[in-house]
Amino acid sequence: EAGVAQSPRYKIIEKRQSVAFWCNPISGHATLYWYQQILGQGPKLLIQFQNNGVVDDSQLPKDRFSAERLKGVDSTLKIQPAKLEDSAVYLCASSLRGYSYNEQFFGPGTRLTVL
Amino acid sequence: KNEVEQSPQNLTAQEGEFITINCSYSVGISALHWLQQHPGGGIVSLFMLSSGKKKHGRLIATINIQEKHSSLHITASHPRDSAVYICAAYSNTGNQFYFGTGTSLTVIP
């Protein structure tokens, strides 16, 4: 079974530039999560999708971050414009359904460095 | 105060030692996950449990719902166990995960 795919794996940009990350969840998984993990910290949920609808985006900095999941499959996360404090690993995860007894499967992450 | 606290933050062990990582949480949960994160960022789910104990190879996870505490044990530790271990509690209200900051484990040959 193919896992969660993410691209790119690494990205270096200058502050005020824009960047986009892509995630392809495991086939059939209805729920997709985007996390931000700053070095030395645990992952922080940015946004959760159930199919193509947003379940939780309470911690998404909406002035600069946006995410979409068209057709309920792939998802993109965009930062525009980037700030230095956005340097982090951005993790995508998926699960069969967004209920408690479903395991999350994580992608390899995208390491973003903002200079 | 974080909803999920892990201890220790850093742990160095000799190969073969028995290792315990602790997780305490303050929210009501439906389930608790133990995750393993290797250098480079990839995360693997080790266990998902809501009661009792689970075992997989040399790894054992236990949870005490009344005490809001979980432990991850590694028996006969090996250098390849070196990773960050993260505890994540799934809240039973709001369908939200609360993550600990992780325990960085280094096993020395």
Coordinates of C-alpha atoms in Angstrom, one line a residue:
Chain A
E1 CA 0.0 0.0 0.0
A2 CA 1.5 3.4 -1.0
G3 CA 1.9 5.8 1.9
V4 CA 1.2 9.5 2.1
A5 CA 3.2 11.4 -0.5
Q6 CA 4.5 14.9 0.0
S7 CA 6.5 17.2 -2.2
P8 CA 8.9 18.9 -2.2
R9 CA 10.9 17.4 0.5
Y10 CA 13.0 20.5 1.0
K11 CA 12.4 24.1 0.2
I12 CA 14.5 27.2 0.9
I13 CA 13.0 30.6 0.2
E14 CA 13.5 34.2 1.2
K15 CA 11.1 36.0 3.5
R16 CA 8.1 37.6 1.8
Q17 CA 8.2 35.0 -1.0
S18 CA 5.4 32.5 -1.6
V19 CA 5.6 28.7 -1.3
A20 CA 3.3 25.8 -1.9
F21 CA 3.3 22.2 -0.6
W22 CA 1.5 19.3 -2.0
C23 CA 0.1 16.2 -0.3
N24 CA -1.4 13.0 -1.7
P25 CA -3.0 10.9 1.0
I26 CA -3.4 7.2 1.1
S27 CA -6.1 6.1 -1.3
G28 CA -9.5 6.0 0.3
H29 CA -8.6 8.1 3.3
A30 CA -11.3 10.7 3.9
T31 CA -9.4 12.8 6.5
L32 CA -6.3 14.8 5.7
Y33 CA -4.3 16.8 8.2
W34 CA -1.6 19.5 7.8
Y35 CA 0.8 20.0 10.7
Q36 CA 3.5 22.5 11.3
Q37 CA 6.4 21.1 13.4
I38 CA 9.0 23.7 14.6
L39 CA 12.3 22.3 15.6
G40 CA 12.2 20.9 19.1
Q41 CA 8.4 20.9 19.3
G42 CA 5.6 18.5 18.7
P43 CA 3.5 18.8 15.6
K44 CA 0.8 21.6 15.6
L45 CA -2.4 21.0 13.7
L46 CA -2.9 23.7 11.0
I47 CA -6.0 22.3 9.2
Q48 CA -8.0 19.2 9.0
F49 CA -10.1 18.2 6.0
Q50 CA -12.9 15.7 5.9
N51 CA -13.2 14.8 2.2
N52 CA -13.0 18.3 0.7
G53 CA -14.6 20.2 3.6
V54 CA -12.7 21.9 6.4
V55 CA -13.3 20.4 9.9
D56 CA -10.8 22.5 11.9
D57 CA -8.6 25.4 10.8
S58 CA -8.6 27.2 14.1
Q59 CA -4.8 27.3 14.3
L60 CA -4.2 28.3 10.7
P61 CA -2.8 31.8 10.3
K62 CA -5.3 32.7 7.7
D63 CA -3.6 36.1 6.9
R64 CA -0.8 34.2 5.2
F65 CA -1.6 30.5 5.1
S66 CA -4.2 28.8 2.9
A67 CA -5.1 25.3 2.1
E68 CA -7.4 23.5 -0.2
R69 CA -8.4 19.9 -1.0
L70 CA -10.2 19.9 -4.3
K71 CA -12.1 16.7 -5.1
G72 CA -11.4 15.4 -1.7
V73 CA -8.1 13.8 -2.6
D74 CA -4.9 15.8 -3.0
S75 CA -4.2 18.9 -1.0
T76 CA -2.1 21.9 -1.2
L77 CA -0.9 24.2 1.6
K78 CA 0.3 27.7 0.6
I79 CA 2.2 30.4 2.5
Q80 CA 2.1 33.9 1.1
P81 CA 4.1 35.8 2.1
A82 CA 6.5 33.7 4.2
K83 CA 8.1 34.9 7.4
L84 CA 11.2 33.7 9.2
E85 CA 9.1 32.0 11.9
D86 CA 7.5 29.8 9.2
S87 CA 10.7 27.8 9.1
A88 CA 9.5 24.3 10.1
V89 CA 8.7 20.8 8.8
Y90 CA 5.2 20.7 7.3
L91 CA 3.7 17.3 7.8
C92 CA 0.7 15.9 6.0
A93 CA -1.2 12.9 7.5
S94 CA -4.3 11.0 6.5
S95 CA -6.7 8.6 8.2
L96 CA -9.6 6.5 7.1
R97 CA -12.1 8.7 8.9
G98 CA -11.6 11.6 11.3
Y99 CA -12.8 9.7 14.3
S100 CA -10.8 8.7 17.3
Y101 CA -10.2 5.0 16.5
N102 CA -8.5 5.6 13.2
E103 CA -4.7 5.7 13.0
Q104 CA -3.1 8.6 11.3
F105 CA -0.5 7.9 8.6
F106 CA 2.2 10.6 8.1
G107 CA 4.0 11.7 5.0
P108 CA 7.8 12.3 5.1
G109 CA 7.3 16.1 5.5
T110 CA 8.5 19.1 3.7
R111 CA 11.3 21.0 5.5
L112 CA 10.9 24.7 4.8
T113 CA 13.7 27.2 5.5
V114 CA 12.9 30.9 5.3
L115 CA 15.9 33.1 5.0
Chain B
K1 CA 0.8 24.3 30.3
N2 CA 0.7 21.8 27.5
E3 CA -2.2 19.4 27.5
V4 CA 0.3 16.5 26.9
E5 CA 3.5 16.3 28.8
Q6 CA 6.3 13.9 28.1
S7 CA 9.3 12.8 30.2
P8 CA 12.2 12.7 29.9
Q9 CA 12.8 15.2 27.1
N10 CA 16.2 13.6 26.3
L11 CA 17.3 10.1 27.0
T12 CA 20.6 8.3 26.3
A13 CA 20.9 4.6 26.9
Q14 CA 23.4 1.8 26.4
E15 CA 22.4 -0.9 23.9
G16 CA 20.4 -3.6 25.6
E17 CA 18.9 -1.4 28.3
F18 CA 15.2 -1.3 29.1
I19 CA 13.8 2.1 28.3
T20 CA 10.7 3.8 29.6
I21 CA 9.2 7.0 28.2
N22 CA 6.2 8.6 30.1
C23 CA 3.3 10.6 28.9
S24 CA 0.7 12.5 31.0
Y25 CA -2.3 14.3 29.6
S26 CA -4.9 16.6 31.1
V27 CA -7.7 16.3 28.5
G28 CA -10.3 13.7 28.2
I29 CA -9.3 11.3 25.5
S30 CA -10.7 8.7 23.2
A31 CA -7.3 7.2 22.2
L32 CA -3.6 7.8 22.6
H33 CA -1.0 7.4 19.9
W34 CA 2.7 6.8 20.3
L35 CA 4.6 8.0 17.3
Q36 CA 8.3 7.5 16.2
Q37 CA 10.0 10.2 14.3
H38 CA 13.4 9.6 12.7
P39 CA 15.9 12.3 11.7
G40 CA 14.6 13.7 8.4
G41 CA 11.1 14.1 9.7
G42 CA 9.2 11.0 8.8
I43 CA 6.7 9.9 11.4
V44 CA 5.5 6.4 12.0
S45 CA 2.6 5.4 14.2
L46 CA 3.7 2.8 16.7
F47 CA 0.6 2.2 18.8
M48 CA -2.9 3.5 19.1
L49 CA -4.5 2.5 22.4
S50 CA -7.5 3.4 24.5
S51 CA -7.0 1.0 27.4
G52 CA -4.7 -1.6 28.8
K53 CA -1.5 -2.6 27.0
K54 CA -0.3 -3.4 23.5
K55 CA 2.9 -5.1 22.5
H56 CA 4.7 -5.2 19.2
G57 CA 8.1 -6.8 19.1
R58 CA 10.3 -5.1 21.6
L59 CA 7.9 -2.3 22.1
I60 CA 5.2 -2.2 24.8
A61 CA 2.7 0.6 25.4
T62 CA 0.4 0.9 28.4
I63 CA -2.2 3.3 29.4
N64 CA -4.0 4.1 32.7
I65 CA -7.1 6.1 31.8
Q66 CA -7.9 6.9 35.5
E67 CA -4.5 8.4 36.1
K68 CA -4.3 9.9 32.6
H69 CA -0.9 8.4 32.0
S70 CA 0.7 6.3 29.4
S71 CA 4.2 4.7 29.1
L72 CA 6.2 3.4 26.1
H73 CA 8.7 0.7 27.0
I74 CA 11.5 -0.6 24.8
T75 CA 13.1 -3.8 25.8
A76 CA 16.7 -4.8 24.7
S77 CA 17.2 -1.4 23.2
H78 CA 19.2 -1.1 19.9
P79 CA 20.9 1.9 18.2
R80 CA 18.3 1.7 15.5
D81 CA 15.7 2.7 18.1
S82 CA 17.3 6.1 18.3
A83 CA 14.6 8.6 17.3
V84 CA 12.2 11.0 18.8
Y85 CA 9.1 9.4 20.4
I86 CA 6.0 11.5 20.5
C87 CA 2.8 11.0 22.5
A88 CA -0.4 12.3 21.0
A89 CA -3.7 12.3 22.8
Y90 CA -7.0 12.3 20.8
S91 CA -9.5 14.5 22.6
N92 CA -13.0 13.0 23.1
T93 CA -14.4 16.5 22.5
G94 CA -13.6 18.5 19.4
N95 CA -11.9 15.6 17.4
Q96 CA -8.5 17.1 18.1
F97 CA -5.0 15.7 18.6
Y98 CA -2.8 17.2 21.3
F99 CA 0.9 16.4 20.8
G100 CA 3.7 16.1 23.3
T101 CA 7.0 17.8 22.5
G102 CA 8.7 14.4 22.1
T103 CA 11.4 12.4 23.8
S104 CA 14.7 12.3 22.0
L105 CA 16.2 8.8 22.5
T106 CA 19.8 7.9 21.7
V107 CA 20.9 4.3 22.1
I108 CA 24.7 3.9 22.2
P109 CA 26.3 0.7 20.9

